[in-house]
Coordinates of C-alpha atoms in Angstrom, one line a residue:
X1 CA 117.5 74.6 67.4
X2 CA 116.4 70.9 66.7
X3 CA 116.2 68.5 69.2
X4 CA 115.8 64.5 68.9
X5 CA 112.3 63.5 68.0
X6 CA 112.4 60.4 70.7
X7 CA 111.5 61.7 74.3
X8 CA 111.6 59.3 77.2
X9 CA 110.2 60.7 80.6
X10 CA 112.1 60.3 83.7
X11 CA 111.5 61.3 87.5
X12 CA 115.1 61.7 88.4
X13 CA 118.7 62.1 87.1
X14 CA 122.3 62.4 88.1
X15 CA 125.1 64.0 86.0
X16 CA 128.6 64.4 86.3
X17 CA 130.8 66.8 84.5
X18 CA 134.6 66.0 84.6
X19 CA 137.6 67.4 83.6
X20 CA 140.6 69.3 84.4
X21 CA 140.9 72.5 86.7
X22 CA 141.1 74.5 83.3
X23 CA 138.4 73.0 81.9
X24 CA 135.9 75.4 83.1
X25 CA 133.8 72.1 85.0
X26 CA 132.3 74.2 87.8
X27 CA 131.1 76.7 85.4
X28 CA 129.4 74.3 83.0
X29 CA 127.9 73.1 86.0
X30 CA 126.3 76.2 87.5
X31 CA 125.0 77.1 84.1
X32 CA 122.9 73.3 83.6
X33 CA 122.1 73.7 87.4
X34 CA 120.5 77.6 87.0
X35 CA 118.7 76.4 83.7
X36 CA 117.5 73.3 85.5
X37 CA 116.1 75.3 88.8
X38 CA 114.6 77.5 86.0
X39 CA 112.6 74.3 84.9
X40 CA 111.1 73.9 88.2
X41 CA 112.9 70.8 89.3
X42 CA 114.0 70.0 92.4
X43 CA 117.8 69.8 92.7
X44 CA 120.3 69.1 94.6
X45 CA 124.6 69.2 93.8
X46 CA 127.9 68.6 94.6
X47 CA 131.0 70.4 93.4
X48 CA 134.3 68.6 94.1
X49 CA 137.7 70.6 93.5
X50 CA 141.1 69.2 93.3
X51 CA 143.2 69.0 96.7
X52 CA 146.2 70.7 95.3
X53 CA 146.8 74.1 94.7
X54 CA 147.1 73.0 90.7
X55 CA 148.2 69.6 89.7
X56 CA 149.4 69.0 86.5
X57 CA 147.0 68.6 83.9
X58 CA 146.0 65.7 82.7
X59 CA 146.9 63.7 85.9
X60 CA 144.2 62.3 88.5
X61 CA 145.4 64.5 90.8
X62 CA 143.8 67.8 88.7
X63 CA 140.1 66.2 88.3
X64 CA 137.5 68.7 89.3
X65 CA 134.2 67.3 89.1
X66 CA 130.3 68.9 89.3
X67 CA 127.5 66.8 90.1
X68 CA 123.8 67.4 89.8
X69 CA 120.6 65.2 90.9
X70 CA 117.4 66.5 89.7
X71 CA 113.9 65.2 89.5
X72 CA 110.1 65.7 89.3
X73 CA 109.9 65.2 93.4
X74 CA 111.1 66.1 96.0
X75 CA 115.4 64.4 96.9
X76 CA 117.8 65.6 99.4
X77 CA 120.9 64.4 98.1
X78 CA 123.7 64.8 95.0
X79 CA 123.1 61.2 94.3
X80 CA 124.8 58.3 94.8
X81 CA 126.2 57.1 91.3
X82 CA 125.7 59.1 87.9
X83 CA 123.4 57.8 85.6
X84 CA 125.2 59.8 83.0
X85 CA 129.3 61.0 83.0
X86 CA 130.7 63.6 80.9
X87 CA 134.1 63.3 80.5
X88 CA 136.8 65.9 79.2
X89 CA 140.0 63.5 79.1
X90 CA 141.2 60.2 80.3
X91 CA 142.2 61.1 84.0
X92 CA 138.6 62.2 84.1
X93 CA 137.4 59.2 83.1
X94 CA 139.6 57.1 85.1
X95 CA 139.3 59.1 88.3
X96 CA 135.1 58.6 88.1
X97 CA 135.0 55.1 86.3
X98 CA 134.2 53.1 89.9
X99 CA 131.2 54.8 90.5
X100 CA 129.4 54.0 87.4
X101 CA 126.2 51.7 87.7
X102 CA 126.2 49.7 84.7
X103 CA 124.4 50.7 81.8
X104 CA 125.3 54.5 82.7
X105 CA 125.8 56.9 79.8
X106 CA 129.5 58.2 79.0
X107 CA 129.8 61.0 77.2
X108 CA 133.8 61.3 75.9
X109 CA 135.9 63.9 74.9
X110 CA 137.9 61.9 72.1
X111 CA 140.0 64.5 70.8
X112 CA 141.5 64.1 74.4
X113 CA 142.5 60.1 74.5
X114 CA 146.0 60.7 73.0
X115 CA 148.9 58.5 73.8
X116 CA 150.5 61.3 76.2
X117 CA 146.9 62.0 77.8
X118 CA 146.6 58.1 78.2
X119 CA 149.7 57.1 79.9
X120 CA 149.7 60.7 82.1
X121 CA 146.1 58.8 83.4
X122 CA 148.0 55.2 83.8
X123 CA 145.9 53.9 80.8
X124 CA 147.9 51.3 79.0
X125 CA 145.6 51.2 76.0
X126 CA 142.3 53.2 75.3
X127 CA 139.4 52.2 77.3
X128 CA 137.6 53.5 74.0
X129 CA 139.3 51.0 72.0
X130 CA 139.4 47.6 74.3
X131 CA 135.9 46.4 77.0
X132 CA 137.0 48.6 80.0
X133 CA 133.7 50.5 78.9
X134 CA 131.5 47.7 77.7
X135 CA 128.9 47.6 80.7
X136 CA 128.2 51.2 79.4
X137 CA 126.6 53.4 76.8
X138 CA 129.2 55.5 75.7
X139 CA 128.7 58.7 73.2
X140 CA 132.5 59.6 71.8
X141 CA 132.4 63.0 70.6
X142 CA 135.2 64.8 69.5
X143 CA 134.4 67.5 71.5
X144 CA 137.6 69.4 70.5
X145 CA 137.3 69.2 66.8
X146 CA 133.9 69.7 66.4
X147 CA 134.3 73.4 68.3
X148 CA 136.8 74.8 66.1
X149 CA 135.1 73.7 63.2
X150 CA 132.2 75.5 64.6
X151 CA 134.0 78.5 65.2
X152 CA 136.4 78.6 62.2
X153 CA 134.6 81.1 60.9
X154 CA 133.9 83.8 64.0
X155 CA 137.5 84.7 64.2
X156 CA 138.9 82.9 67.5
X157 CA 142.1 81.2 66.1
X158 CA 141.9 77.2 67.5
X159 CA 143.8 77.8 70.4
X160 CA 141.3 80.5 71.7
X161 CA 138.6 78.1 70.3
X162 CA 139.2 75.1 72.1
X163 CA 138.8 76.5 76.0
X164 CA 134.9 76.9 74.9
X165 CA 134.8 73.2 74.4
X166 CA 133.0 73.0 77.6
X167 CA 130.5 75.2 76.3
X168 CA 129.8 73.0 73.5
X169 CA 129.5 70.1 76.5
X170 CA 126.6 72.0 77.8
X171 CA 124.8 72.7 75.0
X172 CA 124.8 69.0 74.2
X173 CA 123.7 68.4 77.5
X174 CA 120.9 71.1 77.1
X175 CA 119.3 69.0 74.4
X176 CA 119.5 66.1 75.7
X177 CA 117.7 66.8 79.2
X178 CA 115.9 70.1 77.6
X179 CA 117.3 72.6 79.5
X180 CA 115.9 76.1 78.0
X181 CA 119.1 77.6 76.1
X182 CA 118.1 81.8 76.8
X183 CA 119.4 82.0 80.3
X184 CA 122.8 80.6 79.6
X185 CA 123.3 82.6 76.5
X186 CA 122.8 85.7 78.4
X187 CA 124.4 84.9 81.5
X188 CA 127.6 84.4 78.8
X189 CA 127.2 87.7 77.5
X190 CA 126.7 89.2 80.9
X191 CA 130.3 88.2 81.6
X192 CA 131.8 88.7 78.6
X193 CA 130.5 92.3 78.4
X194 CA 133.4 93.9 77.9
X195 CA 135.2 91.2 75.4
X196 CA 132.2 90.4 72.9
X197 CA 134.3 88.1 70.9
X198 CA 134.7 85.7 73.3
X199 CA 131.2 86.8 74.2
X200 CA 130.1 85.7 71.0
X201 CA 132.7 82.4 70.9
X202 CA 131.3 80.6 73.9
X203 CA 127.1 81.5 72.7
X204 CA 128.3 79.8 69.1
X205 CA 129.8 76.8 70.9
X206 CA 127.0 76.5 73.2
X207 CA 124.4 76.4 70.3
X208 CA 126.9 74.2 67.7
X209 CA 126.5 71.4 71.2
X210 CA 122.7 71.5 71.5
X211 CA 122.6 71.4 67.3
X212 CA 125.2 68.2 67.4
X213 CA 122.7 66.6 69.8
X214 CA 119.9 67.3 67.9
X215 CA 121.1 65.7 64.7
X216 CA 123.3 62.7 65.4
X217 CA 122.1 58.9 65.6
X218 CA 124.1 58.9 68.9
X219 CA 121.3 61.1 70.6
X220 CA 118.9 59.6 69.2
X221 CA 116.7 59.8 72.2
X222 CA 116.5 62.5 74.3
X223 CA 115.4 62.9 78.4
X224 CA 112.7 64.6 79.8
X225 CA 112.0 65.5 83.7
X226 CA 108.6 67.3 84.4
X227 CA 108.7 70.0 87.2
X228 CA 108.9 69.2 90.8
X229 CA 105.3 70.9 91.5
X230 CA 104.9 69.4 94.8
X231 CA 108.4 69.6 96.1
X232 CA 108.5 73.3 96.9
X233 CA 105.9 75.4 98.6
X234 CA 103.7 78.3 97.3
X235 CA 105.7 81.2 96.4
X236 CA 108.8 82.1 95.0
X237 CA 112.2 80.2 94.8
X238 CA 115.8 80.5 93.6
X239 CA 118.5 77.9 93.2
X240 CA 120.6 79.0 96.2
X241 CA 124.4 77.4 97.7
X242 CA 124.7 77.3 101.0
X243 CA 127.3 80.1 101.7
X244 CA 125.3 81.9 99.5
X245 CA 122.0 81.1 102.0
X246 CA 124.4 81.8 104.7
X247 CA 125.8 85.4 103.6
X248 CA 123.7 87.1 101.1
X249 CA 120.6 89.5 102.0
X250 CA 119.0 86.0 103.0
X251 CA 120.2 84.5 106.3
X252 CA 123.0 86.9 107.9
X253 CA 121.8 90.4 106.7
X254 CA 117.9 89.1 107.0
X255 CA 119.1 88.4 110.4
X256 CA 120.6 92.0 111.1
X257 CA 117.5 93.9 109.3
X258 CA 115.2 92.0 111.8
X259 CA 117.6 92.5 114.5
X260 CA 118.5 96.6 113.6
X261 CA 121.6 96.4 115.1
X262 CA 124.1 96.6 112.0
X263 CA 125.9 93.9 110.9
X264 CA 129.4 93.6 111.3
X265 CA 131.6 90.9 110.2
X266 CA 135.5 90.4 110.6
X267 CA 137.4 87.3 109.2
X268 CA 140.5 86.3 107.6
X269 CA 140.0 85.0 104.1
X270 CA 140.2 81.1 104.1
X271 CA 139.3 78.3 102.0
X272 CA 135.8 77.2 102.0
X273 CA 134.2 80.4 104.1
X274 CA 135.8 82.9 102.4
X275 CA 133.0 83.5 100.0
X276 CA 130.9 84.8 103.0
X277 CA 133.2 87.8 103.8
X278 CA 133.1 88.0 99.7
X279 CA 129.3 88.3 99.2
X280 CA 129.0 90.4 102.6
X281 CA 131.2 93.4 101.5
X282 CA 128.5 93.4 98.2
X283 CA 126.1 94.7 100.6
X284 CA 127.1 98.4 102.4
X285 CA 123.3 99.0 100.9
X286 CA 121.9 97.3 103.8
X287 CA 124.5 98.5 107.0
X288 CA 126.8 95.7 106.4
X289 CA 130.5 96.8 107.8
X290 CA 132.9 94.6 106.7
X291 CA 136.5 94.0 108.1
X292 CA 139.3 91.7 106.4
X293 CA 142.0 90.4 108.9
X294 CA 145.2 89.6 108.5
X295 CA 145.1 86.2 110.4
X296 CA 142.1 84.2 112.5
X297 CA 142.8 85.1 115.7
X298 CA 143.0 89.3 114.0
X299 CA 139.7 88.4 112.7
X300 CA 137.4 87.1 116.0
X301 CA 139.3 90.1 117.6
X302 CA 137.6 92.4 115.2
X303 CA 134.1 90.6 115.2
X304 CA 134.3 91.2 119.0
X305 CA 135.0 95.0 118.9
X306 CA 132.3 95.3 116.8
X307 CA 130.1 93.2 119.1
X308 CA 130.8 95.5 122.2
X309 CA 130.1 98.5 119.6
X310 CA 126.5 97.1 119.7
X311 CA 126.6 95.2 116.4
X312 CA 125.7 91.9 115.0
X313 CA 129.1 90.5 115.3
X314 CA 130.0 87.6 112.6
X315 CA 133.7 85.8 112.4
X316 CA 133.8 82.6 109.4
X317 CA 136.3 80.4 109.7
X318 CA 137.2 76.2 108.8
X319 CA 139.0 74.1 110.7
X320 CA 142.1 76.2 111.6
X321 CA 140.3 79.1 112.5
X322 CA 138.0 77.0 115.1
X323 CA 141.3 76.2 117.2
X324 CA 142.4 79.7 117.0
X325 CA 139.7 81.6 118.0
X326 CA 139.0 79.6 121.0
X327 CA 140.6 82.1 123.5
X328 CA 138.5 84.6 121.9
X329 CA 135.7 82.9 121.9
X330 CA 135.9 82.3 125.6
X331 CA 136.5 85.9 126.6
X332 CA 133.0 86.5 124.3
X333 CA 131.1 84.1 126.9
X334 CA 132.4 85.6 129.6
X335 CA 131.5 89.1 128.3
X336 CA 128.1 87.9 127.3
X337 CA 128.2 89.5 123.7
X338 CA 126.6 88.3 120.8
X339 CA 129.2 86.9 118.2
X340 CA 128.3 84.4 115.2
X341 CA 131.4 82.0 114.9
X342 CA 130.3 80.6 111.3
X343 CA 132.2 77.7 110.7
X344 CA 132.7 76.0 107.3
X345 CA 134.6 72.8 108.2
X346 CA 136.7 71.1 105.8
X347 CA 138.7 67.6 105.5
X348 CA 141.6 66.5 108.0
X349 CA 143.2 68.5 110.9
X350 CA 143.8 72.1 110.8
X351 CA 146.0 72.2 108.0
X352 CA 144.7 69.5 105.6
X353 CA 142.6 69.0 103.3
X354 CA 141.0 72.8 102.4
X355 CA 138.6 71.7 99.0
X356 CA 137.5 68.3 101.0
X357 CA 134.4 68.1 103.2
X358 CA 134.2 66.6 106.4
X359 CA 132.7 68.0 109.3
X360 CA 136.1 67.9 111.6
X361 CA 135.6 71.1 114.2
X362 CA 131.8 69.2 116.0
X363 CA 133.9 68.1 119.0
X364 CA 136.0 71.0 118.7
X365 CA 132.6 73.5 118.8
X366 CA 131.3 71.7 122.0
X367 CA 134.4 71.4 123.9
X368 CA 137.4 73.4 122.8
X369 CA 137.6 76.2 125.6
X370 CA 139.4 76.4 128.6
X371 CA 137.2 76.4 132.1
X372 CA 133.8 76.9 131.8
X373 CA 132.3 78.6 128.2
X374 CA 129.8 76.6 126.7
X375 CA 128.5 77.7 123.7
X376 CA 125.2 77.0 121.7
X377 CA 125.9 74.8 118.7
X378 CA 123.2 75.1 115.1
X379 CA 123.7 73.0 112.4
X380 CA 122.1 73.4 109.0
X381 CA 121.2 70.2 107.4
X382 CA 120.6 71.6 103.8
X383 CA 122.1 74.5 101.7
X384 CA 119.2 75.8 101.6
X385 CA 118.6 75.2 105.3
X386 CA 121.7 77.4 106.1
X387 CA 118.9 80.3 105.6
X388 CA 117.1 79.4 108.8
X389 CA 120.4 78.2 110.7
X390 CA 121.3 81.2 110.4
X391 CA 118.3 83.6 111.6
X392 CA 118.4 81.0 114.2
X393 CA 121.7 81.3 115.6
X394 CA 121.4 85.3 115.4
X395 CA 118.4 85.0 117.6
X396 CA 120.0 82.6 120.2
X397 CA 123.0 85.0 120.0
X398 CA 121.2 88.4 120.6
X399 CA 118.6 86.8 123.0
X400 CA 120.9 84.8 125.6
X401 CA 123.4 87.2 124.9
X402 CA 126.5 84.5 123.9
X403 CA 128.5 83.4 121.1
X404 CA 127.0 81.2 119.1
X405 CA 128.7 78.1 116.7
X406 CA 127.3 78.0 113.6
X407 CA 128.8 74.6 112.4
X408 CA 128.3 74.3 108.0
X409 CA 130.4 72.4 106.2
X410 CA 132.2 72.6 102.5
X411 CA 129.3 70.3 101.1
X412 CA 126.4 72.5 102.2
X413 CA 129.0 75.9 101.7
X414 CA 129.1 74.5 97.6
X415 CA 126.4 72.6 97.2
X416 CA 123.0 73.9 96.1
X417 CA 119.3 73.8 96.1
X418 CA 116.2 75.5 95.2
X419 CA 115.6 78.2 98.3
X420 CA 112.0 79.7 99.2
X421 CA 112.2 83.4 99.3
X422 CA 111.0 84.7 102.0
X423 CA 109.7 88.3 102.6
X424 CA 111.7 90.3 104.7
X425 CA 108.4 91.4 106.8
X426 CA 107.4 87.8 107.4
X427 CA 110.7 86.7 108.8
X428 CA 110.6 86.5 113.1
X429 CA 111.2 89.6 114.8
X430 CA 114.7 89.6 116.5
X431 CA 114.6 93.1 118.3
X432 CA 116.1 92.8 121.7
X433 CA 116.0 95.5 124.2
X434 CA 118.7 96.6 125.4
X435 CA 120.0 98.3 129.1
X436 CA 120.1 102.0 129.1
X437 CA 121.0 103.1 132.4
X438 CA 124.4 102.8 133.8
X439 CA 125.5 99.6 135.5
X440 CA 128.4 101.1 137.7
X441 CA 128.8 104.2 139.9
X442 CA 130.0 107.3 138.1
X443 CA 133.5 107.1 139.7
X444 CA 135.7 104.0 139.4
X445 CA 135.7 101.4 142.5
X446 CA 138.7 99.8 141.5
X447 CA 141.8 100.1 143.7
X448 CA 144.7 100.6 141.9
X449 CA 147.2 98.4 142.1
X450 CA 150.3 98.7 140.7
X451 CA 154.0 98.0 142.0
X452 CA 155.5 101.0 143.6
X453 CA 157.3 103.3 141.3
X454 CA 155.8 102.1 138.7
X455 CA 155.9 104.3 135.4
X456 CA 151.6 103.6 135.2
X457 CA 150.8 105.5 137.9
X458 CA 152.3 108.5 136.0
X459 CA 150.6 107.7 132.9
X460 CA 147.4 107.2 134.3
X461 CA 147.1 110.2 136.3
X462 CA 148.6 112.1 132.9
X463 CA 145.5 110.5 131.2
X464 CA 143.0 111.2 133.6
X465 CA 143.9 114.8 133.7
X466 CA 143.8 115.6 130.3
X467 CA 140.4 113.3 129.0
X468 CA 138.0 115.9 130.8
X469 CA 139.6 118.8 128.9
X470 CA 138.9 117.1 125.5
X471 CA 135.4 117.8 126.1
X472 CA 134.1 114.0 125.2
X473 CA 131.3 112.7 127.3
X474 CA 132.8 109.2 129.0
X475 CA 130.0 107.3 127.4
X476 CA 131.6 107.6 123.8
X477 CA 134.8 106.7 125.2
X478 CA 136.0 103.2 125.1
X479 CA 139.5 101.9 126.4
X480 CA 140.3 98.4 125.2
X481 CA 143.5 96.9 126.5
X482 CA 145.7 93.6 126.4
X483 CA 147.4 91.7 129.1
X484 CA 149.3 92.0 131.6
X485 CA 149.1 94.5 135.1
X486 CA 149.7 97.4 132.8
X487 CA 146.5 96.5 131.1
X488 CA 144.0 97.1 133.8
X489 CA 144.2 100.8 132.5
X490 CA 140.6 100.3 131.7
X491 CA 139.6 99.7 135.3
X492 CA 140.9 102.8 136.8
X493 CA 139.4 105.2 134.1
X494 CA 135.3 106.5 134.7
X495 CA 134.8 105.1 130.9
X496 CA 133.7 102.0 128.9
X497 CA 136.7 99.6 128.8
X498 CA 137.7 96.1 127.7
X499 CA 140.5 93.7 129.6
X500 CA 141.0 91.4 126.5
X501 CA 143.6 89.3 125.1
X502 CA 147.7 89.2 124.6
X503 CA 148.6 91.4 121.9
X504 CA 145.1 91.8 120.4
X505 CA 143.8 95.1 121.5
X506 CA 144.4 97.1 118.0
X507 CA 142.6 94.4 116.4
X508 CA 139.3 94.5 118.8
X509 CA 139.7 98.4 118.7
X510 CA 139.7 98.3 114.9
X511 CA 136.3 96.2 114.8
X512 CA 134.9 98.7 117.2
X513 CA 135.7 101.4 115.3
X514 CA 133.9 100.1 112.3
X515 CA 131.0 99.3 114.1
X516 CA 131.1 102.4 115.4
X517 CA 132.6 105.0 113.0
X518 CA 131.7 108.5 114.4
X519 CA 134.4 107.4 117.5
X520 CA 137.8 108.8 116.8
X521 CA 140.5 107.2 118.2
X522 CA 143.7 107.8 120.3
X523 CA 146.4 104.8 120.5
X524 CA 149.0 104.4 122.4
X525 CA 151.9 101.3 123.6
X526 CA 151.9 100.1 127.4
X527 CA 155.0 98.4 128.7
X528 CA 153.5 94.9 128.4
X529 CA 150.7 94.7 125.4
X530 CA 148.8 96.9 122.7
X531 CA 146.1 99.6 124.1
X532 CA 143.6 101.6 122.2
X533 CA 141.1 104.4 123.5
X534 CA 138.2 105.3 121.0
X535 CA 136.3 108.8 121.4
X536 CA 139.3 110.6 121.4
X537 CA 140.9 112.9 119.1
X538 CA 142.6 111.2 116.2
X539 CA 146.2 110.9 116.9
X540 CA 149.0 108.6 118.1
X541 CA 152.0 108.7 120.6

């Protein structure tokens, strides 16, 4: 494939890609930024989603927007202003017009600057026809046209043609910066596996952009940005996101192979740290025991059980999540267990703003418990950083025994960087040893203490009567209870036991039991909250 003959070196660029939600924006993006890391350039970007669930198209409210900064040295930022804008429609364009230096380059979509398109954006006239784009070097390209023509003859009728049009973007893009074209083509095939004409669809478009760019007086000159040799250090690196850094066989189960103790996290799917509890339940190859909740507070409950089973407890959360768990979070400091609280903060108060990045939960981290539970705080400054934040926290957490915050945000958790890959041997050793002697007398202490009459005194001596005949040794025999006098059950019985929060004993028992799976379990109601008792025979009553 033919590029333009003129090449101008420079040390550093900034792109934008823009376009609706449907317009497949992130993806184009991922692809230029894997084929730039590829080239050995430092990077660094910044993927912006839409606050709605999904606007309607066309409209300002439906941008989504992916921007890249790469260059020959070393940066530590998405950039500022794009030096060039690629544009899918007019709302695109109009959303990201303000933050265009002069003599930026536009790249335009003029298929999409229809009269409907144009007044859904608030454009009175077309900025490609009047000086609204005059400070600028704008490329028109009929983006639309031009891939169906190329595809008229693979079989896709136009309507299944023009979806790849951001394919054809990127391949235009590809020539113009040289981004090698052998990655993305098999990446596309990768995911299209199983459908190879639209396999085949998006690798044509792809090429027909790099051709277009190669060949027309618009691109006459082409951009060149020589590898960041000094940026990165010796070894081996990989563009990496920071939820990525945090969750994948780098920071969190690096953290538990150094550790040993398995790694066990529990969480409630939520928008931007849900892709942790994604990319951790990839990995039951390396001990990793994940739990989905059905709500925050479910969630902690679950990391916690887990943590009193002896694992490396781990509960992600934004915003809402951070409030919620607090009581949780509390009881965890008082219990002196290790638990990972990875926060991903997002925009506004609890409930705002889920695909926005601010970091919202700080104050909330430091101070948000009730009496005295103060809690270690790490804060990643980079997505690739996340990597170390989170070995980090671990080793506070395992070492000082006590939850730790670890406070990322929705710009590190989708951004990205190149990431060093470290050797799993060469990471610091986290093994902690632990207690293995009993640290109370054989027989309960506790006096019993319960209103006269009261039904629990029946129960418990019912209990305590039958539990030696099951033929369990006490030490694989946990009782975790909730709240209220009923719920100091646990005291009275010569076992491990848990007093924990209102209504949340099933979900701590659950987390226990998957962190510690050869315990059966026996559950059963008390008059005032939810009790479980692991090691057990399996039954309920």
């Amino acid at each position: 494939m033919s590029t333009p003959a003129t090449v101008e070196q420079l040390d550093r660029v900034v792109i934008r890609f823009v376009g609706d939600s449907g317009d497949g924006i992130q993806l184009t993006g991922d692809r230029f930024t894997a084929e730039t890391a590829g080239s050995g350039n430092d990077l660094s970007t910044l993927p912006d989603f839409p606050g709605e669930i999904r606007a309607p198209a066309g409209t300002l409210h439906d941008v989504s927007s992916f921007q890249l900064h790469f260059a020959d040295h070393d940066i530590i930022t998405p950039g500022d202003a794009p030096d060039v804008l690629v544009a899918m429609n007019p709302a695109a364009l109009r959303a990201d017009l303000a933050d265009l230096p002069r003599g930026a380059e536009v790249v335009v979509d003029t298929d999409a600057f229809t009269r409907r398109a144009l007044t859904k954006a608030g454009w009175s006239t077309s900025p490609l026809d009047d000086a609204t784009l005059e400070a600028y070097r704008v490329h028109p390209v009929a983006l639309t046209t031009l891939t169906v023509e190329a595809l008229k003859d693979s079989g896709p009728t136009r309507k299944d043609s023009e979806p790849t049009k951001n394919m054809f973007a990127l391949g235009l893009l590809s020539c113009m910066y040289h981004r090698p074209t052998e990655g993305t083509e098999k990446f596309l095939r990768t995911k299209f596996a199983e459908q190879p004409e639209p396999a085949e669809a998006n690798v044509t478009a792809f090429r027909a952009g790099w051709n277009h760019g190669g060949t027309t007086e618009s691109f006459a000159v082409s951009y060149a940005v020589a590898p960041a040799k000094r940026a990165f250090a010796p070894g081996r690196h990989r563009d990496i996101s920071g939820d990525l850094a945090l969750a994948l066989d780098l920071g969190l189960v690096a953290a538990a192979e150094r550790a040993q103790p398995p790694l066990s996290p529990g969480s409630s799917p939520i928008t931007p740290a849900s892709d942790i509890l994604h990319e951790l339940s990839k990995h039951k190859n390396f001990g990793v025991r994940t739990f989905q909740a059905e709500d925050e507070i479910a969630g902690i409950g679950a990391a916690l059980g887990a943590a009193f089973g002896g694992s490396l407890a781990v509960t992600t959360t934004p915003g809402p999540g951070v409030a919620l768990k607090s009581e949780t979070i509390g009881l965890v400091a008082s219990l002196e267990l290790p638990l990972l609280v990875v926060g991903i903060q997002r925009g506004g108060p609890p409930t705002g703003l889920p695909t926005k990045t601010e970091q919202a939960d700080l104050l909330q981290a430091m101070y948000g418990r009730n009496g005295e539970a103060p809690v270690p705080v790490i804060a990643p400054h980079t997505p690739a950083d996340c990597f170390d934040a989170a070995l980090q926290a671990a080793r506070i957490g395992l070492a000082h025994r006590t939850p730790v915050f670890l406070l990322s945000d929705g710009y590190l958790a989708n951004g990205s960087e190149p990431g060093h890959i470290t050797a799993v041997a060469e990471l610091p050793d986290l093994h902690v040893a632990f207690a293995t002697t009993p640290n109370r007398p054989d027989k309960s202490d506790q006096e019993v203490r319960w209103c006269p009459g009261c039904g629990d005194y029946a129960i418990l001596v019912a209990v305590q009567g039958f539990m030696p005949e099951l033929g369990i040794a006490r030490e694989n025999i946990v009782f975790v209870s909730g709240i209220g006098c009923s719920s100091r059950f646990p005291y009275y019985m010569n076992t491990y036991g848990m007093h924990s929060v209102h209504g949340r004993a099933p979900a701590i028992a659950t987390g226990l039991a998957c962190a510690r799976p050869d315990l059966s379990r026996l559950r059963h109601p008390t008059p005032s909250a939810s009790c479980a008792t692991y090691g057990a025979p399996r039954t309920t009553g």
